[in-house]
């Protein structure tokens, strides 16, 4: 009889994985509507992007202290802005037209800019993490 093997990752690995997934979500959020819809396969794009980026909250609660005070504040700011997206924008759809309409809502304009700003702010941290 064989036992299932359970791999346990360290807190450091967990942080690094979450960090790079968050960066990928930020890159999508910072993109234009056409790119966002294409990357997300026109499947619940608004909801999926919000959900993916919102998972970055883990970085704030992680026992691994790898973010500066300012980086944490910017992530918190982005999380607050995500919480302000109106429910009617978070449509469940798989059509290109509906997804583009949802992602063209003005509420995304500031979010895209904040995502770009945060990516820039995290650049030195990202470079350090890539060298590990």
CSV table of N, CA and C in Angstrom, one decimal:
chain,number,residue,atom,x,y,z
A,1,UNK,N,0.8,-1.2,0.0
A,1,UNK,CA,0.0,0.0,0.0
A,1,UNK,C,0.9,1.2,0.0
A,2,UNK,N,0.6,2.2,-0.9
A,2,UNK,CA,1.4,3.4,-0.9
A,2,UNK,C,0.5,4.5,-0.3
A,3,UNK,N,1.3,5.4,0.3
A,3,UNK,CA,0.6,6.6,0.9
A,3,UNK,C,0.8,7.8,-0.1
A,4,UNK,N,-0.3,8.6,-0.1
A,4,UNK,CA,-0.2,9.8,-0.9
A,4,UNK,C,0.9,10.7,-0.3
A,5,UNK,N,1.7,11.3,-1.2
A,5,UNK,CA,2.7,12.2,-0.7
A,5,UNK,C,2.2,13.6,-0.7
A,6,UNK,N,2.4,14.2,0.4
A,6,UNK,CA,1.9,15.6,0.6
A,6,UNK,C,3.2,16.5,0.7
A,7,UNK,N,3.3,17.4,-0.3
A,7,UNK,CA,4.4,18.3,-0.3
A,7,UNK,C,4.0,19.6,0.4
A,8,UNK,N,4.8,19.9,1.4
A,8,UNK,CA,4.5,21.2,2.1
A,8,UNK,C,5.6,22.2,1.7
A,9,UNK,N,5.1,23.3,1.3
A,9,UNK,CA,6.0,24.4,0.9
A,9,UNK,C,6.3,25.3,2.1
A,10,UNK,N,7.4,25.9,2.1
A,10,UNK,CA,7.8,26.8,3.2
A,10,UNK,C,7.0,28.1,3.1
A,11,UNK,N,7.0,28.9,4.2
A,11,UNK,CA,6.4,30.2,4.1
A,11,UNK,C,7.0,31.1,3.1
A,12,UNK,N,8.3,30.9,2.9
A,12,UNK,CA,9.0,31.7,1.9
A,12,UNK,C,8.6,31.4,0.5
A,13,UNK,N,8.4,30.1,0.2
A,13,UNK,CA,8.0,29.6,-1.1
A,13,UNK,C,6.5,30.1,-1.3
A,14,UNK,N,5.7,30.0,-0.3
A,14,UNK,CA,4.3,30.4,-0.4
A,14,UNK,C,4.2,31.9,-0.7
A,15,UNK,N,5.0,32.7,0.0
A,15,UNK,CA,5.1,34.1,-0.3
A,15,UNK,C,5.5,34.4,-1.7
A,16,UNK,N,6.6,33.8,-2.1
A,16,UNK,CA,7.1,34.0,-3.5
A,16,UNK,C,6.1,33.6,-4.5
A,17,UNK,N,5.4,32.5,-4.4
A,17,UNK,CA,4.4,32.0,-5.3
A,17,UNK,C,3.3,33.1,-5.4
A,18,UNK,N,2.8,33.5,-4.2
A,18,UNK,CA,1.7,34.4,-4.2
A,18,UNK,C,2.1,35.8,-4.8
A,19,UNK,N,3.4,36.2,-4.5
A,19,UNK,CA,3.9,37.4,-5.0
A,19,UNK,C,3.9,37.4,-6.6
A,20,UNK,N,4.4,36.4,-7.2
A,20,UNK,CA,4.4,36.4,-8.6
A,20,UNK,C,3.1,36.2,-9.3
A,21,UNK,N,2.2,35.5,-8.6
A,21,UNK,CA,0.8,35.4,-9.1
A,21,UNK,C,0.1,36.8,-9.0
A,22,UNK,N,0.4,37.5,-7.9
A,22,UNK,CA,-0.2,38.8,-7.8
A,22,UNK,C,0.4,39.8,-8.9
A,23,UNK,N,1.7,39.6,-9.2
A,23,UNK,CA,2.3,40.5,-10.3
A,23,UNK,C,1.6,40.2,-11.6
A,24,UNK,N,1.3,38.9,-11.9
A,24,UNK,CA,0.7,38.5,-13.1
A,24,UNK,C,-0.8,39.1,-13.2
A,25,UNK,N,-1.5,39.1,-12.1
A,25,UNK,CA,-2.8,39.7,-12.0
A,25,UNK,C,-2.7,41.2,-12.2
A,26,UNK,N,-1.7,41.8,-11.6
A,26,UNK,CA,-1.5,43.3,-11.8
A,26,UNK,C,-1.3,43.6,-13.2
A,27,UNK,N,-0.5,42.8,-13.9
A,27,UNK,CA,-0.2,43.0,-15.3
A,27,UNK,C,-1.5,43.0,-16.2
A,28,UNK,N,-2.3,42.0,-15.9
A,28,UNK,CA,-3.6,41.9,-16.6
A,28,UNK,C,-4.5,43.2,-16.2
A,29,UNK,N,-4.6,43.5,-15.0
A,29,UNK,CA,-5.4,44.6,-14.6
A,29,UNK,C,-4.9,45.9,-15.2
A,30,UNK,N,-3.6,46.1,-15.4
A,30,UNK,CA,-3.0,47.3,-16.0
A,30,UNK,C,-3.2,47.4,-17.5
A,31,UNK,N,-3.6,46.3,-18.1
A,31,UNK,CA,-3.7,46.3,-19.6
A,31,UNK,C,-5.0,46.9,-20.1
A,32,UNK,N,-5.1,47.1,-21.4
A,32,UNK,CA,-6.3,47.7,-21.9
A,32,UNK,C,-7.4,46.6,-22.1
A,33,UNK,N,-8.6,47.1,-22.3
A,33,UNK,CA,-9.7,46.2,-22.4
A,33,UNK,C,-9.5,45.0,-23.3
A,34,UNK,N,-9.0,45.3,-24.5
A,34,UNK,CA,-8.9,44.2,-25.5
A,34,UNK,C,-7.9,43.1,-25.0
A,35,UNK,N,-6.8,43.6,-24.4
A,35,UNK,CA,-5.8,42.6,-23.9
A,35,UNK,C,-6.4,41.9,-22.7
A,36,UNK,N,-7.1,42.5,-21.8
A,36,UNK,CA,-7.7,41.9,-20.7
A,36,UNK,C,-8.6,40.8,-21.1
A,37,UNK,N,-9.5,41.1,-22.0
A,37,UNK,CA,-10.5,40.1,-22.4
A,37,UNK,C,-9.8,38.9,-23.1
A,38,UNK,N,-8.8,39.2,-23.9
A,38,UNK,CA,-8.1,38.2,-24.6
A,38,UNK,C,-7.4,37.2,-23.6
A,39,UNK,N,-6.6,37.8,-22.7
A,39,UNK,CA,-5.9,37.0,-21.7
A,39,UNK,C,-6.9,36.2,-20.9
A,40,UNK,N,-8.0,36.7,-20.5
A,40,UNK,CA,-8.9,36.0,-19.7
A,40,UNK,C,-9.9,35.1,-20.5
A,41,UNK,N,-9.7,35.1,-21.8
A,41,UNK,CA,-10.6,34.2,-22.6
A,41,UNK,C,-12.0,34.6,-22.7
A,42,UNK,N,-12.3,35.9,-22.4
A,42,UNK,CA,-13.7,36.4,-22.4
A,42,UNK,C,-14.6,35.5,-21.5
A,43,UNK,N,-14.1,35.2,-20.4
A,43,UNK,CA,-14.9,34.4,-19.4
A,43,UNK,C,-14.9,35.2,-18.1
A,44,UNK,N,-16.1,35.8,-17.8
A,44,UNK,CA,-16.3,36.5,-16.6
A,44,UNK,C,-15.1,37.4,-16.2
A,45,UNK,N,-14.6,38.2,-17.2
A,45,UNK,CA,-13.4,38.9,-17.1
A,45,UNK,C,-13.3,39.8,-15.9
A,46,UNK,N,-14.4,40.6,-15.7
A,46,UNK,CA,-14.4,41.6,-14.6
A,46,UNK,C,-14.3,40.9,-13.3
A,47,UNK,N,-15.1,39.8,-13.1
A,47,UNK,CA,-15.1,39.1,-11.8
A,47,UNK,C,-13.7,38.4,-11.6
A,48,UNK,N,-13.2,37.8,-12.7
A,48,UNK,CA,-12.0,37.0,-12.6
A,48,UNK,C,-10.8,37.9,-12.2
A,49,UNK,N,-10.7,39.1,-12.9
A,49,UNK,CA,-9.6,40.0,-12.6
A,49,UNK,C,-9.7,40.5,-11.2
A,50,UNK,N,-10.9,40.9,-10.8
A,50,UNK,CA,-11.0,41.4,-9.4
A,50,UNK,C,-10.6,40.3,-8.4
A,51,UNK,N,-11.1,39.0,-8.6
A,51,UNK,CA,-10.7,37.9,-7.8
A,51,UNK,C,-9.2,37.7,-7.7
A,52,UNK,N,-8.6,37.6,-8.9
A,52,UNK,CA,-7.2,37.4,-9.0
A,52,UNK,C,-6.3,38.4,-8.3
A,53,UNK,N,-6.7,39.7,-8.5
A,53,UNK,CA,-5.9,40.8,-7.8
A,53,UNK,C,-6.2,40.8,-6.3
A,54,UNK,N,-7.4,40.5,-6.0
A,54,UNK,CA,-7.8,40.5,-4.5
A,54,UNK,C,-7.0,39.5,-3.7
A,55,UNK,N,-6.5,38.5,-4.4
A,55,UNK,CA,-5.8,37.4,-3.7
A,55,UNK,C,-4.4,38.0,-3.2
A,56,UNK,N,-4.1,39.2,-3.6
A,56,UNK,CA,-2.8,39.8,-3.2
A,56,UNK,C,-2.9,40.2,-1.7
A,57,UNK,N,-4.1,40.2,-1.1
A,57,UNK,CA,-4.2,40.5,0.3
A,57,UNK,C,-3.4,39.5,1.1
A,58,UNK,N,-3.2,38.3,0.6
A,58,UNK,CA,-2.3,37.4,1.3
A,58,UNK,C,-0.9,38.0,1.6
A,59,UNK,N,-0.4,38.8,0.7
A,59,UNK,CA,0.9,39.4,0.9
A,59,UNK,C,0.9,40.3,2.1
A,60,UNK,N,-0.2,40.9,2.4
A,60,UNK,CA,-0.3,41.8,3.6
A,60,UNK,C,-0.3,41.0,4.9
A,61,UNK,N,-0.9,39.8,4.8
A,61,UNK,CA,-1.0,39.0,6.0
A,61,UNK,C,0.0,38.0,6.2
A,62,UNK,N,0.9,37.9,5.3
A,62,UNK,CA,1.9,36.8,5.3
A,62,UNK,C,2.9,37.0,6.5
A,63,UNK,N,3.3,35.9,7.1
A,63,UNK,CA,4.3,36.0,8.2
A,63,UNK,C,5.7,36.4,7.6
A,64,UNK,N,5.8,36.3,6.3
A,64,UNK,CA,7.1,36.7,5.7
A,64,UNK,C,7.1,38.2,5.4
A,65,UNK,N,7.9,38.9,6.0
A,65,UNK,CA,8.0,40.4,5.9
A,65,UNK,C,8.9,40.8,4.7
A,66,UNK,N,8.4,40.9,3.5
A,66,UNK,CA,9.2,41.2,2.4
A,66,UNK,C,8.7,42.4,1.6
A,67,UNK,N,7.8,43.1,2.2
A,67,UNK,CA,7.2,44.3,1.5
A,67,UNK,C,7.5,45.5,2.4
A,68,UNK,N,7.8,46.6,1.8
A,68,UNK,CA,8.0,47.8,2.5
A,68,UNK,C,6.7,48.4,3.0
A,69,UNK,N,6.8,49.3,3.9
A,69,UNK,CA,5.6,50.0,4.4
A,69,UNK,C,4.8,50.6,3.3
A,70,UNK,N,5.5,51.3,2.4
A,70,UNK,CA,4.9,52.0,1.2
A,70,UNK,C,4.2,51.0,0.3
A,71,UNK,N,4.9,49.9,0.0
A,71,UNK,CA,4.4,48.8,-0.9
A,71,UNK,C,3.1,48.3,-0.3
A,72,UNK,N,3.1,48.0,1.0
A,72,UNK,CA,1.9,47.5,1.7
A,72,UNK,C,0.7,48.5,1.6
A,73,UNK,N,1.1,49.8,1.8
A,73,UNK,CA,0.0,50.8,1.7
A,73,UNK,C,-0.6,50.9,0.3
A,74,UNK,N,0.2,50.8,-0.7
A,74,UNK,CA,-0.3,50.8,-2.1
A,74,UNK,C,-1.2,49.6,-2.4
A,75,UNK,N,-0.8,48.4,-1.9
A,75,UNK,CA,-1.6,47.2,-2.0
A,75,UNK,C,-2.9,47.4,-1.3
A,76,UNK,N,-2.9,47.9,-0.1
A,76,UNK,CA,-4.1,48.2,0.6
A,76,UNK,C,-5.0,49.2,-0.1
A,77,UNK,N,-4.4,50.2,-0.7
A,77,UNK,CA,-5.2,51.1,-1.5
A,77,UNK,C,-5.9,50.5,-2.7
A,78,UNK,N,-5.1,49.6,-3.4
A,78,UNK,CA,-5.7,48.9,-4.5
A,78,UNK,C,-6.8,48.0,-4.1
A,79,UNK,N,-6.7,47.3,-2.9
A,79,UNK,CA,-7.7,46.4,-2.4
A,79,UNK,C,-9.0,47.2,-2.1
A,80,UNK,N,-8.8,48.4,-1.6
A,80,UNK,CA,-10.0,49.3,-1.3
A,80,UNK,C,-10.7,49.7,-2.6
A,81,UNK,N,-9.9,50.1,-3.6
A,81,UNK,CA,-10.5,50.4,-4.9
A,81,UNK,C,-11.2,49.2,-5.5
A,82,UNK,N,-10.7,48.1,-5.4
A,82,UNK,CA,-11.4,46.9,-5.9
A,82,UNK,C,-12.7,46.7,-5.2
A,83,UNK,N,-12.8,46.9,-3.9
A,83,UNK,CA,-14.0,46.8,-3.2
A,83,UNK,C,-15.1,47.7,-3.6
A,84,UNK,N,-14.7,48.8,-4.3
A,84,UNK,CA,-15.7,49.8,-4.8
A,84,UNK,C,-16.2,49.5,-6.1
A,85,UNK,N,-15.8,48.5,-6.8
A,85,UNK,CA,-16.4,48.1,-8.1
A,85,UNK,C,-17.8,47.8,-7.9
A,86,UNK,N,-18.7,48.4,-8.7
A,86,UNK,CA,-20.1,48.1,-8.5
A,86,UNK,C,-20.4,46.7,-8.9
A,87,UNK,N,-21.4,46.1,-8.2
A,87,UNK,CA,-21.7,44.7,-8.5
A,87,UNK,C,-22.2,44.5,-9.9
A,88,UNK,N,-22.9,45.4,-10.5
A,88,UNK,CA,-23.4,45.3,-11.9
A,88,UNK,C,-22.3,45.2,-12.9
A,89,UNK,N,-21.1,45.6,-12.5
A,89,UNK,CA,-20.0,45.5,-13.5
A,89,UNK,C,-19.4,44.1,-13.5
A,90,UNK,N,-19.6,43.4,-12.4
A,90,UNK,CA,-19.0,42.0,-12.3
A,90,UNK,C,-19.9,41.0,-12.9
A,91,UNK,N,-20.1,41.1,-14.2
A,91,UNK,CA,-21.1,40.2,-14.9
A,91,UNK,C,-20.5,38.8,-15.1
A,92,UNK,N,-21.4,37.9,-15.1
A,92,UNK,CA,-21.0,36.5,-15.4
A,92,UNK,C,-21.4,36.3,-16.9
A,93,UNK,N,-20.4,36.3,-17.7
A,93,UNK,CA,-20.6,36.1,-19.1
A,93,UNK,C,-19.4,35.5,-19.8
A,94,UNK,N,-19.7,35.0,-21.0
A,94,UNK,CA,-18.6,34.5,-21.8
A,94,UNK,C,-18.6,35.1,-23.2
A,95,UNK,N,-19.3,36.2,-23.4
A,95,UNK,CA,-19.3,36.8,-24.7
A,95,UNK,C,-18.3,38.0,-24.7
A,96,UNK,N,-17.7,38.2,-25.9
A,96,UNK,CA,-16.7,39.2,-26.0
A,96,UNK,C,-17.3,40.6,-25.8
A,97,UNK,N,-18.5,40.8,-26.4
A,97,UNK,CA,-19.2,42.1,-26.2
A,97,UNK,C,-19.5,42.5,-24.8
A,98,UNK,N,-20.1,41.5,-24.0
A,98,UNK,CA,-20.4,41.8,-22.7
A,98,UNK,C,-19.2,42.0,-21.8
A,99,UNK,N,-18.2,41.2,-22.0
A,99,UNK,CA,-16.9,41.4,-21.2
A,99,UNK,C,-16.3,42.7,-21.5
A,100,UNK,N,-16.2,43.1,-22.8
A,100,UNK,CA,-15.6,44.4,-23.2
A,100,UNK,C,-16.4,45.6,-22.6
A,101,UNK,N,-17.8,45.4,-22.6
A,101,UNK,CA,-18.6,46.4,-22.0
A,101,UNK,C,-18.3,46.6,-20.5
A,102,UNK,N,-18.2,45.4,-19.8
A,102,UNK,CA,-17.9,45.5,-18.4
A,102,UNK,C,-16.6,46.1,-18.1
A,103,UNK,N,-15.6,45.7,-18.9
A,103,UNK,CA,-14.2,46.2,-18.6
A,103,UNK,C,-14.0,47.7,-19.1
A,104,UNK,N,-15.0,48.2,-19.9
A,104,UNK,CA,-14.9,49.6,-20.3
A,104,UNK,C,-15.6,50.5,-19.3
A,105,UNK,N,-16.2,50.0,-18.3
A,105,UNK,CA,-16.8,50.8,-17.3
A,105,UNK,C,-15.7,51.8,-16.7
A,106,UNK,N,-16.1,53.0,-16.5
A,106,UNK,CA,-15.1,54.0,-15.9
A,106,UNK,C,-14.4,53.6,-14.6
A,107,UNK,N,-15.1,52.7,-13.8
A,107,UNK,CA,-14.5,52.4,-12.5
A,107,UNK,C,-13.1,51.7,-12.7
A,108,UNK,N,-12.8,51.1,-13.9
A,108,UNK,CA,-11.6,50.4,-14.2
A,108,UNK,C,-10.4,51.4,-14.5
A,109,UNK,N,-10.7,52.6,-14.9
A,109,UNK,CA,-9.7,53.6,-15.3
A,109,UNK,C,-8.6,53.8,-14.1
A,110,UNK,N,-9.1,54.1,-13.0
A,110,UNK,CA,-8.2,54.4,-11.8
A,110,UNK,C,-7.5,53.1,-11.4
A,111,UNK,N,-8.2,52.0,-11.5
A,111,UNK,CA,-7.6,50.7,-11.1
A,111,UNK,C,-6.5,50.3,-12.0
A,112,UNK,N,-6.6,50.6,-13.3
A,112,UNK,CA,-5.5,50.3,-14.3
A,112,UNK,C,-4.3,51.2,-14.0
A,113,UNK,N,-4.6,52.4,-13.7
A,113,UNK,CA,-3.5,53.3,-13.3
A,113,UNK,C,-2.8,52.9,-12.0
A,114,UNK,N,-3.6,52.6,-11.1
A,114,UNK,CA,-3.0,52.1,-9.8
A,114,UNK,C,-2.2,50.8,-9.9
A,115,UNK,N,-2.7,50.0,-10.8
A,115,UNK,CA,-1.9,48.7,-11.0
A,115,UNK,C,-0.6,49.0,-11.7
A,116,UNK,N,-0.6,49.9,-12.6
A,116,UNK,CA,0.7,50.3,-13.3
A,116,UNK,C,1.6,50.9,-12.3
A,117,UNK,N,1.1,51.8,-11.4
A,117,UNK,CA,1.9,52.5,-10.4
A,117,UNK,C,2.5,51.4,-9.4
A,118,UNK,N,1.7,50.5,-9.0
A,118,UNK,CA,2.1,49.4,-8.1
A,118,UNK,C,3.2,48.5,-8.7
A,119,UNK,N,3.0,48.2,-10.0
A,119,UNK,CA,4.0,47.4,-10.7
A,119,UNK,C,5.3,48.1,-10.7
A,120,UNK,N,5.3,49.4,-10.9
A,120,UNK,CA,6.5,50.1,-10.9
A,120,UNK,C,7.2,50.2,-9.5
A,121,UNK,N,6.3,50.4,-8.5
A,121,UNK,CA,6.8,50.5,-7.2
A,121,UNK,C,7.4,49.1,-6.7
A,122,UNK,N,6.9,48.0,-7.2
A,122,UNK,CA,7.4,46.7,-6.8
A,122,UNK,C,8.6,46.2,-7.6
A,123,UNK,N,9.0,47.0,-8.6
A,123,UNK,CA,10.0,46.5,-9.5
A,123,UNK,C,11.3,46.1,-8.8
A,124,UNK,N,11.8,46.9,-7.9
A,124,UNK,CA,13.1,46.5,-7.2
A,124,UNK,C,12.9,45.2,-6.4
A,125,UNK,N,11.7,45.1,-5.7
A,125,UNK,CA,11.4,43.9,-5.0
A,125,UNK,C,11.3,42.7,-5.9
A,126,UNK,N,10.7,42.9,-7.1
A,126,UNK,CA,10.6,41.8,-8.0
A,126,UNK,C,11.9,41.4,-8.5
A,127,UNK,N,12.8,42.3,-8.8
A,127,UNK,CA,14.1,42.0,-9.3
A,127,UNK,C,14.9,41.2,-8.3
A,128,UNK,N,14.8,41.6,-7.0
A,128,UNK,CA,15.4,40.8,-5.9
A,128,UNK,C,14.9,39.4,-5.8
A,129,UNK,N,13.6,39.3,-5.9
A,129,UNK,CA,12.9,37.9,-5.8
A,129,UNK,C,13.3,37.1,-7.0
A,130,UNK,N,13.5,37.6,-8.1
A,130,UNK,CA,13.9,36.8,-9.3
A,130,UNK,C,15.3,36.3,-9.2
A,131,UNK,N,16.1,36.9,-8.4
A,131,UNK,CA,17.5,36.5,-8.3
A,131,UNK,C,17.7,35.5,-7.2
A,132,UNK,N,16.6,35.2,-6.4
A,132,UNK,CA,16.7,34.2,-5.4
A,132,UNK,C,16.8,32.8,-6.0
